[in-house]
Short mmCIF file of C-alpha atoms in Angstrom, two decimals:
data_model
loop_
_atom_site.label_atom_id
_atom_site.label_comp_id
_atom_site.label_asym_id
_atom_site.label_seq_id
_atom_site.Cartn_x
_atom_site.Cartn_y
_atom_site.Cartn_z
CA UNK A 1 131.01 159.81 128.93
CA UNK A 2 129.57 157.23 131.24
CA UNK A 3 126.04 155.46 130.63
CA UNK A 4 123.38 157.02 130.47
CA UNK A 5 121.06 158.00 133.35
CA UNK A 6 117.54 157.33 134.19
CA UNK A 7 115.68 160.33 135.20
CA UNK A 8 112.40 160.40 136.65
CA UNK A 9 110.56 163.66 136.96
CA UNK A 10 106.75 163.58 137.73
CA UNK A 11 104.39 166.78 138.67
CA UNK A 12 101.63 166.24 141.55
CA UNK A 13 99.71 168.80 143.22
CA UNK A 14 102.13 171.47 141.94
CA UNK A 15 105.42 169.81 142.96
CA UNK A 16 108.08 168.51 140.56
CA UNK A 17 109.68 165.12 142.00
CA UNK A 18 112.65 164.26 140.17
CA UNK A 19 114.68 161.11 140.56
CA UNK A 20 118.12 160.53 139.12
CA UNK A 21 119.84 157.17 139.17
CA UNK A 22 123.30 157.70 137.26
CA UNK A 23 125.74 154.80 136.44
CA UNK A 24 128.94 155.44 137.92
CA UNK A 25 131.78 153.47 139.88
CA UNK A 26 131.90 155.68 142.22
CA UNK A 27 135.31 154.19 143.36
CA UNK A 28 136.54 155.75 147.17
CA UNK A 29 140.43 155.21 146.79
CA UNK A 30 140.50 153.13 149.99
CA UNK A 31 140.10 150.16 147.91
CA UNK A 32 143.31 147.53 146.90
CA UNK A 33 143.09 145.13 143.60
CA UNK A 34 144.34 141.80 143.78
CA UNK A 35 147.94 142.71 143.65
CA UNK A 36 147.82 144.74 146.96
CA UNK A 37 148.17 148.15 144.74
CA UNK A 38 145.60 150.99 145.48
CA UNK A 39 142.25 151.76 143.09
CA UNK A 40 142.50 155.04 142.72
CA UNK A 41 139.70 157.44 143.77
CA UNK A 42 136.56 157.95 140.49
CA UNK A 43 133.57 159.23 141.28
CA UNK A 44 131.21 161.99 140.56
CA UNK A 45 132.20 165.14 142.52
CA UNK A 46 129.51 168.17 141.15
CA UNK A 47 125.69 167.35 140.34
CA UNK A 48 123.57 169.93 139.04
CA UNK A 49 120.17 169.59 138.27
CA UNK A 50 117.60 172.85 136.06
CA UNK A 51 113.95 172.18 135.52
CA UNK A 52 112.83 174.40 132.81
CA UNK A 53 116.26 175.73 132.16
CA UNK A 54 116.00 176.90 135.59
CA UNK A 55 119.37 175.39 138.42
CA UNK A 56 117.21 174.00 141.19
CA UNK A 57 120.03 172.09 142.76
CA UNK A 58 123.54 172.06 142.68
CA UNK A 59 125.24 169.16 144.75
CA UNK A 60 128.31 168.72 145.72
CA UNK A 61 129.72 164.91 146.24
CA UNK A 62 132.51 162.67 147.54
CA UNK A 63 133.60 158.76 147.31
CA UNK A 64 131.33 157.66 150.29
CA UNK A 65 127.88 158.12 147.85
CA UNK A 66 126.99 154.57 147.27
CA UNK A 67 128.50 153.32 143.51
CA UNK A 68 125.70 154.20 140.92
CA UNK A 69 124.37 156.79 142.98
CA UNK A 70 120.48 157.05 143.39
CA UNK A 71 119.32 161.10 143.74
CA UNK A 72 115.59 162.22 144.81
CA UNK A 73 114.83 165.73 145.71
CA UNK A 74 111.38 167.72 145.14
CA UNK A 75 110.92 171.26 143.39
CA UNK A 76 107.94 173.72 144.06
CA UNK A 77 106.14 174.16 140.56
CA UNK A 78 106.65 172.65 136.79
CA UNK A 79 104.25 171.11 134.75
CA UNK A 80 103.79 168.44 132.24
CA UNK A 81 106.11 168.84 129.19
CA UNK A 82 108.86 170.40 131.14
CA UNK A 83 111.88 169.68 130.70
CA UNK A 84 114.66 168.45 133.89
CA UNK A 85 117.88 168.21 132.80
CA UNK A 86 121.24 166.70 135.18
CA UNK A 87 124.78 167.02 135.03
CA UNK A 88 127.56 165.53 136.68
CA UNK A 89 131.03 166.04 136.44
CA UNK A 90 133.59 163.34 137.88
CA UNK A 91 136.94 163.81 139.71
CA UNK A 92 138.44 162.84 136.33
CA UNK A 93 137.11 166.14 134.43
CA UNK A 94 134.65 163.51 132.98
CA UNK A 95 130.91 164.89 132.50
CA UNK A 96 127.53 163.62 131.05
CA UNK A 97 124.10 165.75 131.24
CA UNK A 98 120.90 163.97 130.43
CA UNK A 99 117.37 165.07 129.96
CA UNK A 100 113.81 164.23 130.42
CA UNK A 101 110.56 165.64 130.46
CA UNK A 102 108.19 165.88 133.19
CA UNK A 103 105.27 164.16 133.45
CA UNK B 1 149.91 198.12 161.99
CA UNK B 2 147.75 200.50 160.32
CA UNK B 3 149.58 200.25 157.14
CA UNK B 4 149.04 196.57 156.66
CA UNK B 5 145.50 197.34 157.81
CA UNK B 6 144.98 199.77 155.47
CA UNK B 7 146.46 197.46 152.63
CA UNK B 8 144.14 194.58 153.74
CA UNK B 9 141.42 197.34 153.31
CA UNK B 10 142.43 198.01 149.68
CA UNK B 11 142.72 194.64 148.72
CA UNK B 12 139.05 192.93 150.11
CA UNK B 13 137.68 196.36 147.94
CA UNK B 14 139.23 195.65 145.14
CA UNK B 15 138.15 191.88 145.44
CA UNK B 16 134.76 193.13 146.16
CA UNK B 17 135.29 195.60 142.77
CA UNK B 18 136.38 192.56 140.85
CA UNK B 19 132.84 190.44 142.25
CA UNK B 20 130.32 193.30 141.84
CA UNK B 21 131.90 193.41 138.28
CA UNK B 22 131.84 190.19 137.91
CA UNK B 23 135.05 188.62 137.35
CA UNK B 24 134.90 186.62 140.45
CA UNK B 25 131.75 184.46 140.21
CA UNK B 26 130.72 183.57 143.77
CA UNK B 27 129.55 180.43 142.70
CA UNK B 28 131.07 179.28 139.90
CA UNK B 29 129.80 175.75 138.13
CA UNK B 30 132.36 172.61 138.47
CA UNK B 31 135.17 174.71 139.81
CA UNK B 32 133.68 174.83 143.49
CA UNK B 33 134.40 171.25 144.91
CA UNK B 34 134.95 172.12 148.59
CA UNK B 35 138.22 169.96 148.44
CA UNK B 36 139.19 171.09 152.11
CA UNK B 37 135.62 169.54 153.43
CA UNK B 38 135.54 166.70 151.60
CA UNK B 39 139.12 165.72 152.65
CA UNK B 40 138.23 166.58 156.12
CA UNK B 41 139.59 163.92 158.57
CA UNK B 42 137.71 164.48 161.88
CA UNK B 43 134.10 165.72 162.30
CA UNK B 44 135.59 169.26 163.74
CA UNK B 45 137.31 169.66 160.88
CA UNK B 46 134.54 169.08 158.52
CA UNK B 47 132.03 171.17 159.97
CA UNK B 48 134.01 173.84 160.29
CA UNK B 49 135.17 173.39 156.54
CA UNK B 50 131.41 173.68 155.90
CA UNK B 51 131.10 176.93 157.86
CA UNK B 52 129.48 175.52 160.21
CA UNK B 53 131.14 175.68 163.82
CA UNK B 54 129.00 173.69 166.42
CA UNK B 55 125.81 174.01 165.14
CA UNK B 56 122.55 173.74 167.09
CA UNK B 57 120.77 170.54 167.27
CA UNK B 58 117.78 170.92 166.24
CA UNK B 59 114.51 169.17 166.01
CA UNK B 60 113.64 170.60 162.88
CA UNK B 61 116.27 168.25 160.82
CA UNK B 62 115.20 164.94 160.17
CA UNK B 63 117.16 161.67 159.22
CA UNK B 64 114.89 159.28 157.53
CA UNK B 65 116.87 155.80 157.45
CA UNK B 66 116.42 152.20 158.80
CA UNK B 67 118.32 151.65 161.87
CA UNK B 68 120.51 148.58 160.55
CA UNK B 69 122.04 148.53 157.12
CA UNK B 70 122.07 144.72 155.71
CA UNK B 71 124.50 146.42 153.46
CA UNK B 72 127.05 149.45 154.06
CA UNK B 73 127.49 149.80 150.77
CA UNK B 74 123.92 150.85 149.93
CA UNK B 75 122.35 152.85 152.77
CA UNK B 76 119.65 155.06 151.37
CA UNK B 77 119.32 158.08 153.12
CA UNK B 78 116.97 160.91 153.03
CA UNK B 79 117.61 164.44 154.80
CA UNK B 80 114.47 166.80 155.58
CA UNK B 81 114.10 170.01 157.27
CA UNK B 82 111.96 171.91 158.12
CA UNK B 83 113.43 174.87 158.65
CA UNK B 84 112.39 178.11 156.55
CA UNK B 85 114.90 179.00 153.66
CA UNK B 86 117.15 176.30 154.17
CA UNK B 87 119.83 176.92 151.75
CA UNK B 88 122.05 173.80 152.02
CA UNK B 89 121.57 170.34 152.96
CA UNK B 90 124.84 168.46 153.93
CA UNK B 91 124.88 164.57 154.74
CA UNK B 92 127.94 163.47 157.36
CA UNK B 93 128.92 159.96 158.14
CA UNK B 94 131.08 160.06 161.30
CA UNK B 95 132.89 157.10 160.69
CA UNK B 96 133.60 157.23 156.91
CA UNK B 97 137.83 157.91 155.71
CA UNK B 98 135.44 160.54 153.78
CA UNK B 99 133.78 161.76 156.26
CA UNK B 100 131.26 164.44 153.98
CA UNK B 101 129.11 162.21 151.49
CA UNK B 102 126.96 164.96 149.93
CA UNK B 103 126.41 168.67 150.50
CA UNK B 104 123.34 169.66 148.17
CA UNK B 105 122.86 174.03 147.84
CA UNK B 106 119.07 174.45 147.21
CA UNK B 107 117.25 177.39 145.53
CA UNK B 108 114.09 178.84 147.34
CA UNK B 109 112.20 176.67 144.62
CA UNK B 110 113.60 173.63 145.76
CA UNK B 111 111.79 171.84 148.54
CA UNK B 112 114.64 170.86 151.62
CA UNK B 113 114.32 166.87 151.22
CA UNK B 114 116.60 165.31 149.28
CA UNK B 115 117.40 161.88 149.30
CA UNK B 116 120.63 159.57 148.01
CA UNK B 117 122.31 156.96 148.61
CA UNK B 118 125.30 156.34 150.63
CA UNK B 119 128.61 153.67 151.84
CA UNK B 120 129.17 153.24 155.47
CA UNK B 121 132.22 151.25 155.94
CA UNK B 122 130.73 150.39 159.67
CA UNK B 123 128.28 151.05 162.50
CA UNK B 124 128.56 155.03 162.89
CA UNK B 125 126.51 158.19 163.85
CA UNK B 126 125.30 160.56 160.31
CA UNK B 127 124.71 163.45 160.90
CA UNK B 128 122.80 165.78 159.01
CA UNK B 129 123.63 169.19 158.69
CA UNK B 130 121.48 172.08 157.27
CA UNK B 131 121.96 175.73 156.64
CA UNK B 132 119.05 177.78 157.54
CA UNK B 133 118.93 182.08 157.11
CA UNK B 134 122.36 181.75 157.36
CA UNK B 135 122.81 179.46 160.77
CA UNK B 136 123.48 175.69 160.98
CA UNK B 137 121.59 172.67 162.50
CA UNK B 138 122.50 169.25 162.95
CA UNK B 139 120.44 165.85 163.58
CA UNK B 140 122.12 162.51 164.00
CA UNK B 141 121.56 159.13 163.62
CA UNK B 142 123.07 156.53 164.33
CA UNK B 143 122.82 153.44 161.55
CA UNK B 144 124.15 149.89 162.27
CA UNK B 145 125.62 148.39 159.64
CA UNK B 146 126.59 144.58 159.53
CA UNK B 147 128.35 144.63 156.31
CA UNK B 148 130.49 147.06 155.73
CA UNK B 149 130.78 149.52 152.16
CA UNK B 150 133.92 149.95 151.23
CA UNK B 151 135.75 146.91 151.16
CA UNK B 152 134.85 145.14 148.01
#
């Protein structure tokens, strides 16, 4: 499930700015514990992101996005009381949406 | 010759039957990681995983980022352009083992500036690459970094 993520979305002269920042290890594969044996690669691979029920973004990822990745990005239109909603899926089949309301 | 021609024929119109009809999604959500980019080892290879050839460099994509990175493991990064109906927004870091961080698809709502936040395991060139009415353009940067991301 993962924790849950902070999302941002504010409307200003008729543009929507939404900021995501999601909780994830985001772990590359390249990495070796203590005992010399590789981490094996984790990390969110698809991002999509509606505002008003409506996809405005669909991302694609891989390891080298920084561990509890940070998102911006900026949408013509919305208003107050609308809602953004985000979803990401992980290389594990793991997924998590969350929602918030613009304001 | 022909034969096979002709069977090649019959085949991309029945793919294109099964599309219009909509069996095929072109786009279909969480099933399109672009393993084959993403896994890319050179910068040829990505870019042309992407689609995207040599594209033009072009003064109309914009890196936003500090020029040294205290830390490779956070190096925020935000990718404008200005081009009209840019349709995808991809962020490259030359000397990454994965070289492709992000590749974002916008809709003709979304505004081409996206920012996020990505590891650089050392000093390198990013390049940011954005499709445009169909055509790529690059910019590139290059970031020092004096620690690097990925190794703990």
């Amino acid at each position: 499930m993962g924790s849950p993520m902070k999302i941002r979305a504010s409307v200003k002269d008729g543009v929507t700015e939404i900021k995501v920042l999601m909780g994830h290890e985001m772990e590359t594969g390249q990495r070796k514990d203590a005992n010399g044996a590789v981490i094996p690669a984790w990390f969110i691979n698809e991002v999509t992101a509606k505002l008003d029920g409506k996809m405005v973004m669909q991302a694609q990822w891989g390891p080298s996005i920084s561990k509890n990745p940070y998102l911006a990005f900026k949408v013509k239109g919305g208003k107050a009381g609308d809602k953004v909603s985000v979803t990401w899926v992980d290389n594990k089949g793991d997924t998590r949406t969350d929602e918030a309301a613009v304001t | 010759m022909t034969q096979r021609l002709m069977e090649r024929r019959q085949i991309l119109t029945f793919l294109g039957t099964l599309a219009a009809a909509g069996f095929v999604l072109p786009r279909m959500a969480f099933a399109n990681w672009d393993k084959v980019a993403f896994e890319a080892k050179t910068m040829d290879e990505a870019l042309k995983a992407l689609g995207a050839g040599t594209p033009a460099t072009s003064g109309d994509v914009q890196i936003v980022a500090s020029d040294i990175a205290e830390n490779g493991a956070v190096v925020p990064i935000q990718a404008i352009s200005k081009l009209p109906n840019t349709e995808r927004i991809a962020i490259l870091v030359d000397k990454n083992p994965s070289m492709l961080a992000a590749s974002f698809d916008l809709t003709p709502e979304t505004i081409p500036e996206v920012t996020a936040r990505i590891k650089m395991g050392q000093t390198s060139n990013v390049v940011v690459l954005v499709k445009a009415d169909g055509k790529f353009y690059a910019a590139s940067k290059e970031i020092k970094v004096t620690l690097g991301g990925c190794g703990g």
